[in-house]
CSV table of C-alpha atoms in Angstrom, one decimal:
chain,number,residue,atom,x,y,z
F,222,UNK,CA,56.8,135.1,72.0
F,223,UNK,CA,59.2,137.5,71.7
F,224,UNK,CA,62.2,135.6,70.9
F,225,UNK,CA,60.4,134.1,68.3
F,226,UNK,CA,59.2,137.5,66.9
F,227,UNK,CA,63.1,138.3,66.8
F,228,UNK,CA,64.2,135.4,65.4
F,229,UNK,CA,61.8,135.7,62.5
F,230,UNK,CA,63.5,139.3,61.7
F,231,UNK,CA,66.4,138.2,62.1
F,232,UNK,CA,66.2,135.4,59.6
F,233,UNK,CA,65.0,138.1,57.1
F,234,UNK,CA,67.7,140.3,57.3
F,235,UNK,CA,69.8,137.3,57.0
F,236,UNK,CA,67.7,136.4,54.0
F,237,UNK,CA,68.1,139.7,52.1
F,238,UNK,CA,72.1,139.9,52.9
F,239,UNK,CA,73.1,139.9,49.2
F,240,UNK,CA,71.6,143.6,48.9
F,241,UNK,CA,73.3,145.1,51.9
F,242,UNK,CA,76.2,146.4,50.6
F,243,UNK,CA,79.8,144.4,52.1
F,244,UNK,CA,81.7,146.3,54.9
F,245,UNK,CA,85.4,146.2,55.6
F,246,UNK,CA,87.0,143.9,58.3
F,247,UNK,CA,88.0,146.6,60.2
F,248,UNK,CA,84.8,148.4,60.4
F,249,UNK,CA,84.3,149.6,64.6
F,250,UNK,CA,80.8,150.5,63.9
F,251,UNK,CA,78.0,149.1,65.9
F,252,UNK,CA,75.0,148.3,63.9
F,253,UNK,CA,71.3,148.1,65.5
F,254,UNK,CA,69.1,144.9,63.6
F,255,UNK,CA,66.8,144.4,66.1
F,256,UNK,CA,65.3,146.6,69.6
F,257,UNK,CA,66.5,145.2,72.7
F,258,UNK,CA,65.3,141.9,74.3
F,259,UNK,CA,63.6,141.2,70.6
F,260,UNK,CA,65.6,137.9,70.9
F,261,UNK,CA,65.3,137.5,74.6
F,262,UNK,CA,68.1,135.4,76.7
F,263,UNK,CA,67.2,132.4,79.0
F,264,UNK,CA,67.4,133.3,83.1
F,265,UNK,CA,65.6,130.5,84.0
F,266,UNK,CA,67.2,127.8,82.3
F,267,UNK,CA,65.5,124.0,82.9
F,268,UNK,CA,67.5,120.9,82.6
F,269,UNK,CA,67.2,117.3,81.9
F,270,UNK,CA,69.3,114.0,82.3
F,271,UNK,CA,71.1,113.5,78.5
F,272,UNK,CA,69.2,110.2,78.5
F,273,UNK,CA,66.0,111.8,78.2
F,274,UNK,CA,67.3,114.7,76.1
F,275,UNK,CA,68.4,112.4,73.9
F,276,UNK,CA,65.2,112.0,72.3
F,277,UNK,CA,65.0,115.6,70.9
F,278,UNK,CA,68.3,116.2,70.0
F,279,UNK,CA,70.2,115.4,66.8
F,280,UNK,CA,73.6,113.8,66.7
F,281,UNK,CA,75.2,116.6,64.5
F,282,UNK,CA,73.6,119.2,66.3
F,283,UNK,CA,76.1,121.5,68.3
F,284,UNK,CA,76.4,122.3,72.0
F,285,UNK,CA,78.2,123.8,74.6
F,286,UNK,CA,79.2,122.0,77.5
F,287,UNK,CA,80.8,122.7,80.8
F,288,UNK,CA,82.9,120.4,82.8
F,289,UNK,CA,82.5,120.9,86.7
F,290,UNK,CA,83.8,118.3,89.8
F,291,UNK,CA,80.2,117.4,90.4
F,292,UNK,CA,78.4,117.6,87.6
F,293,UNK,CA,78.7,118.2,83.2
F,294,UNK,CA,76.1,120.6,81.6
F,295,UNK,CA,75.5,120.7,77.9
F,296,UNK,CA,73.1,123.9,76.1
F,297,UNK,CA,71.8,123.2,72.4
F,298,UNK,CA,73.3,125.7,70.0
F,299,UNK,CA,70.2,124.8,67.8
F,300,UNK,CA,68.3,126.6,70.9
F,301,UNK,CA,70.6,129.2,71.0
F,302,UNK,CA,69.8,130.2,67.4
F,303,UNK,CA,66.5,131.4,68.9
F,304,UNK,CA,68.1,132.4,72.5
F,305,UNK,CA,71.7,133.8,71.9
F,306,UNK,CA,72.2,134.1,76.2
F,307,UNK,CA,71.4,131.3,78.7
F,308,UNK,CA,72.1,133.0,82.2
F,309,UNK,CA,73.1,130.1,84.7
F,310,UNK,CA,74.6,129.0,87.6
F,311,UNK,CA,76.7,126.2,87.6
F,312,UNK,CA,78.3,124.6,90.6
F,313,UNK,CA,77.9,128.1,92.3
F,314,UNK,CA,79.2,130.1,89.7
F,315,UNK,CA,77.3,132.6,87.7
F,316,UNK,CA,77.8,131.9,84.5
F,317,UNK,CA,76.4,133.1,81.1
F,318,UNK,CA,76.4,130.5,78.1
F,319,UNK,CA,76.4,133.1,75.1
F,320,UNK,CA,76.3,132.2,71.1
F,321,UNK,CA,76.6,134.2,68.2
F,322,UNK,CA,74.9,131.9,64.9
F,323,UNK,CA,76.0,134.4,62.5
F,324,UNK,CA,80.2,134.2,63.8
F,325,UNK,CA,79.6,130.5,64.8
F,326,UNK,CA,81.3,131.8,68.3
F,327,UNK,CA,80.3,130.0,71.3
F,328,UNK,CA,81.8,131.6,74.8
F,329,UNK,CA,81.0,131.2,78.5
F,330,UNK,CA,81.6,134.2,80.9
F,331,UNK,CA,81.8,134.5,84.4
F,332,UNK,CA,78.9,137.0,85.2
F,333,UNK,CA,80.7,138.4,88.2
F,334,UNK,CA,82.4,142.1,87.5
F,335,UNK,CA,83.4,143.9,90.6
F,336,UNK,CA,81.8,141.8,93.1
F,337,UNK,CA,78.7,142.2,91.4
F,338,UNK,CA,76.7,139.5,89.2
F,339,UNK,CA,75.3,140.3,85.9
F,340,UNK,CA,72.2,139.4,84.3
F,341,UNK,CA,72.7,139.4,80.4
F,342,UNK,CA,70.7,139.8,77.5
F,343,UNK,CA,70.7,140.9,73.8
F,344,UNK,CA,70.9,144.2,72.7
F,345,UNK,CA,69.7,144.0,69.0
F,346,UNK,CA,73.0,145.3,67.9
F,347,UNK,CA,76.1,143.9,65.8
F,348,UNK,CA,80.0,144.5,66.0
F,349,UNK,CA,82.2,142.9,63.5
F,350,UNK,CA,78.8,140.7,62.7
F,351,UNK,CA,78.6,139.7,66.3
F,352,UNK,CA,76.4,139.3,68.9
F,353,UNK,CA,76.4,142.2,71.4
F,354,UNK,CA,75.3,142.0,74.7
F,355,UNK,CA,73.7,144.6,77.7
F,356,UNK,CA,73.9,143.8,81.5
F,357,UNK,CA,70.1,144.2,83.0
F,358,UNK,CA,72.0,146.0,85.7
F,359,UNK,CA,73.8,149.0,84.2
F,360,UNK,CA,72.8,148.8,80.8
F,361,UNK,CA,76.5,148.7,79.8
F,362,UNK,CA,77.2,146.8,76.3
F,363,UNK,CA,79.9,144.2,76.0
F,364,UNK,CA,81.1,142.2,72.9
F,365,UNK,CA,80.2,138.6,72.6
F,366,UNK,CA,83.6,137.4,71.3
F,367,UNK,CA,86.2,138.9,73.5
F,368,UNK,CA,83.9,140.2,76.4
F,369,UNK,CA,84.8,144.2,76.1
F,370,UNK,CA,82.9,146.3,77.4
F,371,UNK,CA,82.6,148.9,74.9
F,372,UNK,CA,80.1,151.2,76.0
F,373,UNK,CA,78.3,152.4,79.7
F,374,UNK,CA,79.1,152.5,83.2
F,375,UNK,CA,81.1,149.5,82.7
F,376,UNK,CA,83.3,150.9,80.0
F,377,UNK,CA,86.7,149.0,80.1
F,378,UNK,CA,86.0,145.9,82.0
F,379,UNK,CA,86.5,142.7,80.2
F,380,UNK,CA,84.3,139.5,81.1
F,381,UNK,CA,86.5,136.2,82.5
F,382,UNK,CA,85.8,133.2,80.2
F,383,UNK,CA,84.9,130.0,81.3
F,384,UNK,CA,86.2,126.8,79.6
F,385,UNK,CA,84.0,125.2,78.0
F,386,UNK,CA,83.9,122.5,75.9
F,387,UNK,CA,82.3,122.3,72.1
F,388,UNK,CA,80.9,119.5,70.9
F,389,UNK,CA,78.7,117.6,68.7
F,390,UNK,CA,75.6,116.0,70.6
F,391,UNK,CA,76.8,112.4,69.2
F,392,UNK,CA,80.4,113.3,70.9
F,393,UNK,CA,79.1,115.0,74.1
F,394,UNK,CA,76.8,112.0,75.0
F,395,UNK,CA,79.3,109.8,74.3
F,396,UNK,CA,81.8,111.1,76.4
F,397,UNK,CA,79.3,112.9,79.2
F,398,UNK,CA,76.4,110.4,78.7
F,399,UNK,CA,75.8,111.1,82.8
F,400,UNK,CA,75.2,115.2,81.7
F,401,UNK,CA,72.5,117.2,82.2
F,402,UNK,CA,71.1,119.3,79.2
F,403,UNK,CA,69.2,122.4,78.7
F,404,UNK,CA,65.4,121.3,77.6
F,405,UNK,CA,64.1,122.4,74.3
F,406,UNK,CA,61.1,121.6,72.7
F,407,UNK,CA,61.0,118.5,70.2
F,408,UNK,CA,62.1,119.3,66.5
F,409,UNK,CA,63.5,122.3,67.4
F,410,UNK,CA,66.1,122.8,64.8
F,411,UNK,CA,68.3,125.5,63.8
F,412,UNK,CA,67.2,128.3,61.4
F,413,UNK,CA,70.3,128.6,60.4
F,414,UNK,CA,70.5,125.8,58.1
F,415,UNK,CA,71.1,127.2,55.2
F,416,UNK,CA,73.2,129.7,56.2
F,417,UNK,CA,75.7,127.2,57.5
F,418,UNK,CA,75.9,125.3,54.6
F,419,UNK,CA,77.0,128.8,52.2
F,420,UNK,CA,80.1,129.5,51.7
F,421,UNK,CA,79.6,132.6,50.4
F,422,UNK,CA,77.1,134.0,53.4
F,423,UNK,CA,80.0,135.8,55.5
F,424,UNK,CA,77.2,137.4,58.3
F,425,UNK,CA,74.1,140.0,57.5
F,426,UNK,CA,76.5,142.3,55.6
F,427,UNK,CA,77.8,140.3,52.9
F,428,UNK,CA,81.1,141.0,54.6
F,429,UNK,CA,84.0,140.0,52.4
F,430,UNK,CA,86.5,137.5,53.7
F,431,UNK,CA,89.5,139.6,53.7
F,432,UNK,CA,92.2,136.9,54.8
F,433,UNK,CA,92.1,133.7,52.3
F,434,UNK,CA,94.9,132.0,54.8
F,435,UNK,CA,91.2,130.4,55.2
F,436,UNK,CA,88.1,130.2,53.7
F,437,UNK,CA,85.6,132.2,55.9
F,438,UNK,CA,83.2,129.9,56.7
F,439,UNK,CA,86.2,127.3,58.0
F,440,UNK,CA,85.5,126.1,61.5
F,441,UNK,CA,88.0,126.7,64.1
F,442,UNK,CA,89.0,126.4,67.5
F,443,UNK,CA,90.5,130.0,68.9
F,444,UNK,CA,92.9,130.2,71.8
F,445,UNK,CA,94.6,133.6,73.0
F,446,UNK,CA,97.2,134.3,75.5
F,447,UNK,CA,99.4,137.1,75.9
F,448,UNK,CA,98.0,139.4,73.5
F,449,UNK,CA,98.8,136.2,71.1
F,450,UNK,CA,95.9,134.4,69.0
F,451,UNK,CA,96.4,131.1,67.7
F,452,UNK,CA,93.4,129.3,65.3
F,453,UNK,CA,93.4,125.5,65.3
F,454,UNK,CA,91.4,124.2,62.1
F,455,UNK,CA,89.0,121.4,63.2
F,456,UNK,CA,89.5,119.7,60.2
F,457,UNK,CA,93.2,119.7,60.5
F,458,UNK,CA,93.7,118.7,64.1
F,459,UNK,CA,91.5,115.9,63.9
F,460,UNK,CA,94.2,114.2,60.6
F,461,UNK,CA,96.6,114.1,63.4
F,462,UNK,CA,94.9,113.7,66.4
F,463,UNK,CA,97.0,115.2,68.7
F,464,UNK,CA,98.6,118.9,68.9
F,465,UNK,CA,101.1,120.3,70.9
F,466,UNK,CA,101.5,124.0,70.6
F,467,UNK,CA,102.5,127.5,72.5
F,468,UNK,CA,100.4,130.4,72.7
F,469,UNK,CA,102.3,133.6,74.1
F,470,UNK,CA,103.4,131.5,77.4
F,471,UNK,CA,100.8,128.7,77.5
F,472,UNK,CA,101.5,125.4,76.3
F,473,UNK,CA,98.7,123.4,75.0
F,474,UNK,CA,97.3,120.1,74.0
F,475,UNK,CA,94.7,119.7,71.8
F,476,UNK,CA,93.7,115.8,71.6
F,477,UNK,CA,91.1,114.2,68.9
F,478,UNK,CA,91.6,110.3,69.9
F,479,UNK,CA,88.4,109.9,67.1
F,480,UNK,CA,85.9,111.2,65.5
F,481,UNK,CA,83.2,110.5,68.2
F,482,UNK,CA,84.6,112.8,70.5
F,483,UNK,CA,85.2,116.1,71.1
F,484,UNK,CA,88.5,118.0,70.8
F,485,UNK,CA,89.6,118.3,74.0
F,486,UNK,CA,92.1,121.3,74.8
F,487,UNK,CA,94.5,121.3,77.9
F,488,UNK,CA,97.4,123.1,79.4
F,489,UNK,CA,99.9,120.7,79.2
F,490,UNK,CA,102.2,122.1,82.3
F,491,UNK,CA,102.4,120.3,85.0
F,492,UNK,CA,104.7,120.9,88.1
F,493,UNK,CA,106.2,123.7,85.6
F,494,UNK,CA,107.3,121.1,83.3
F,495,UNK,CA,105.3,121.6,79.5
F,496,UNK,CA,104.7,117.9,79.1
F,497,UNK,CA,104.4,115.7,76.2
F,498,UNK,CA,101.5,113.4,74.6
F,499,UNK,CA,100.7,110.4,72.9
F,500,UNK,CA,97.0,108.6,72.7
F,501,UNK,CA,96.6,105.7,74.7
F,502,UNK,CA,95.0,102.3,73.0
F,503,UNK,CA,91.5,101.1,74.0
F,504,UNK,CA,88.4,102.6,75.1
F,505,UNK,CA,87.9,105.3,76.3
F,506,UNK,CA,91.2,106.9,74.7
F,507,UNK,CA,93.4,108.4,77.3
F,508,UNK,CA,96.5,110.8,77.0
F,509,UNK,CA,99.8,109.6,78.8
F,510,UNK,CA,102.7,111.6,78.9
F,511,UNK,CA,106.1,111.1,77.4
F,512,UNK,CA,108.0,112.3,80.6
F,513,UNK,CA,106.7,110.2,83.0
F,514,UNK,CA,103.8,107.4,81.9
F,515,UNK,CA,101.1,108.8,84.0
F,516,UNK,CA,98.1,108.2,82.0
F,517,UNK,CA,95.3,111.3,81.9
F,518,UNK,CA,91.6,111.2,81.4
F,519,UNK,CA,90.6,113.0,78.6
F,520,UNK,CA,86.8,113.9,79.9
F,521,UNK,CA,88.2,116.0,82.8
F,522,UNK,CA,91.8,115.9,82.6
F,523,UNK,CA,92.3,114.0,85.8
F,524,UNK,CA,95.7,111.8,86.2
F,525,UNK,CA,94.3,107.9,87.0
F,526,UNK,CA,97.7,105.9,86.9
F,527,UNK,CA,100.9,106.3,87.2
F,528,UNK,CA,103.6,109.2,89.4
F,529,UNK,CA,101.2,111.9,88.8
F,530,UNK,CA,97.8,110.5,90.0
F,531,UNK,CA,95.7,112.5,91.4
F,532,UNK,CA,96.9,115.7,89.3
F,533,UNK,CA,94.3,117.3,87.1
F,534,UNK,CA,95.3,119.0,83.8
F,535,UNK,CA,93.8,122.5,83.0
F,536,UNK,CA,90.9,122.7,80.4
F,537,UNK,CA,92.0,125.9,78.1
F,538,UNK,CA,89.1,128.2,77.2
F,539,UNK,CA,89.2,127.5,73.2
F,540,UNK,CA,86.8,129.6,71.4
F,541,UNK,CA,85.0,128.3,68.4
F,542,UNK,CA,84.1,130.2,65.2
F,543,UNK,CA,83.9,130.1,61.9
F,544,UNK,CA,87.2,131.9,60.3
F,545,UNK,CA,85.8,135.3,59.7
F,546,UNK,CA,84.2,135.8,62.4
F,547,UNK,CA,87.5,135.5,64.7
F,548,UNK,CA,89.5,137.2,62.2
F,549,UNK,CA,87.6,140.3,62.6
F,550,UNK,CA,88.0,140.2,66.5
F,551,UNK,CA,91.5,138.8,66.3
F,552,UNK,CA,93.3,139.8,62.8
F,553,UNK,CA,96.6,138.8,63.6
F,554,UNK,CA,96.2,135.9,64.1
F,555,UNK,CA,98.4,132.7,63.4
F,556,UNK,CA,97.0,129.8,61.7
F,557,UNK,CA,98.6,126.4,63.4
F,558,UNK,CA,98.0,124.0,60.3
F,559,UNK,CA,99.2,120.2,60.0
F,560,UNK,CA,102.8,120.0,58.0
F,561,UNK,CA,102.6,116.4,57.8
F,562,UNK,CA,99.3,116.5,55.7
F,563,UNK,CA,100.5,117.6,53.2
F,564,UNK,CA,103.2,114.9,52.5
């Protein structure tokens, strides 16, 4: 009951935005909405096979999904509108599957710090418009988006992030139709509707989208490294299909074979070599690289022909957002766009 209590105050903050007046970009302040646990995290999460799930889940609706050696696990972002944490273990690692609706951020974290597992849940409070979290076990806060710990015994420690993967149901079960999925009650959709579809609607605060490089509600996939943020519109990466970029010393691939699957996001070394992709012909779409013809799954990155069998390409963590929510974390960063587009 209680998440459902929170959710409901939530959605009238939300409502009444227009009359808060804006904050700046920069603004370090955290801001208390709701009390603690109002909108209460899932530590008992219950799964079921995607077949079955299937029937209560729409195929626009967006999840999170994690890609293990045993087993793929997808969570409902329509059910975290109402949830924001999902505490999990998954293939023996504590994890914690955390979503903010206002930033459109979706991030796993390892919930190990110093040898010792967390238990997450939300605080009530907002920084930069985002969800912020407490640990059950020391009552320390940490930010959703990057992970800081910003305040308690825990000061100074940053979670580890998880790859994930972030999808559309329609793309997840079509690449993952063997998955399991978080259960949610049928026509359980998000509150958040209308929100999504404005423009305008930059969080609770009215906040002004201070860098036009994009428009603020633009959907994007975030990838740091080496104090270096790169932002990969959605739209953009799927006109080409396939990406190859650096990010401080990581070199990536981003691959969109079509428009029923997800973006899939990889390092692209291999042996210390940065190798380079093209989409393979029929179904399901492959990457093989340039350098040597070995052709890679794009599911789980896994080599299935060729010199390099056998290998297994490394799933970046890629963050999504909407624009200003990552700009406010991450302000300097660069915006990969497609050159070719434009021609």
């Amino acid at each position: 009951m209680k998440s459902w209590i929170g959710t409901s105050l939530l959605l009238t903050i939300l409502a009444s935005a227009a009359s808060v007046p804006a904050v700046q970009s920069d603004d370090n302040r955290l801001y208390r909405v709701l009390p603690s646990d109002a909108i209460r995290a899932i530590d008992t999460p219950e799964f079921e096979p995607a077949e079955q799930a299937d029937r209560v889940m729409a195929n626009e609706e967006l999840v999170i999904g994690l890609v293990g050696e045993r087993e793929q696990r997808a969570y409902s972002t329509w059910q975290l509108d109402r949830y924001e944490i999902v505490n999990d273990v998954f293939e023996g690692r504590p994890i914690a599957v955390t979503w903010c609706p206002l930033c459109g951020t979706g991030v796993v974290y390892d919930r190990t710090v110093d040898s010792r597992t967390l238990t997450f849940g939300v605080s009530g409070m907002l920084f930069r418009d985002a969800l912020v979290m407490f640990d059950r076990e020391t009552d320390t806060l940490w930010t959703h988006v990057d992970g800081q710990a910003i305040k308690g015994p825990l000061g100074g420690q940053t979670l580890v992030p998880v790859a994930a993967v972030h999808a559309t149901w329609k793309q997840w079960k079509t690449m993952y139709p063997d998955s399991q999925v978080l259960k949610k009650p049928s026509g359980f959709r998000s509150p958040y509707e209308s929100y999504n579809r404005s423009s305008s609607r930059l969080g609770i605060f009215g906040r002004r989208n201070r860098d036009t490089r994009l428009p603020g509600k633009e959907r994007i996939l975030g990838i740091r490294a080496d104090a270096v943020a790169t932002v990969f519109p959605l739209g953009e990466v799927r006109k080409v299909r396939i990406v190859h970029a650096q990010i401080g010393s990581l070199s990536v691939v981003l691959a969109a074979p079509e428009k029923d699957f997800p973006v899939a996001a990889y390092d692209r070394r291999v042996n210390d070599r940065a190798l380079t992709f093209t989409l393979t012909d029929g179904t399901p779409a492959a990457l093989r690289d340039v350098e040597t013809g070995t052709v890679w799954r794009l599911s789980d990155g896994l080599a299935v022909e060729g010199p390099l069998e056998g290998r297994h390409l490394t799933r970046v963590v890629a963050h999504p957002a909407f624009w200003f929510g990552w700009r406010g974390y991450f302000p300097h960063s660069k915006i990969w766009m497609c050159t070719e587009c434009a021609l």
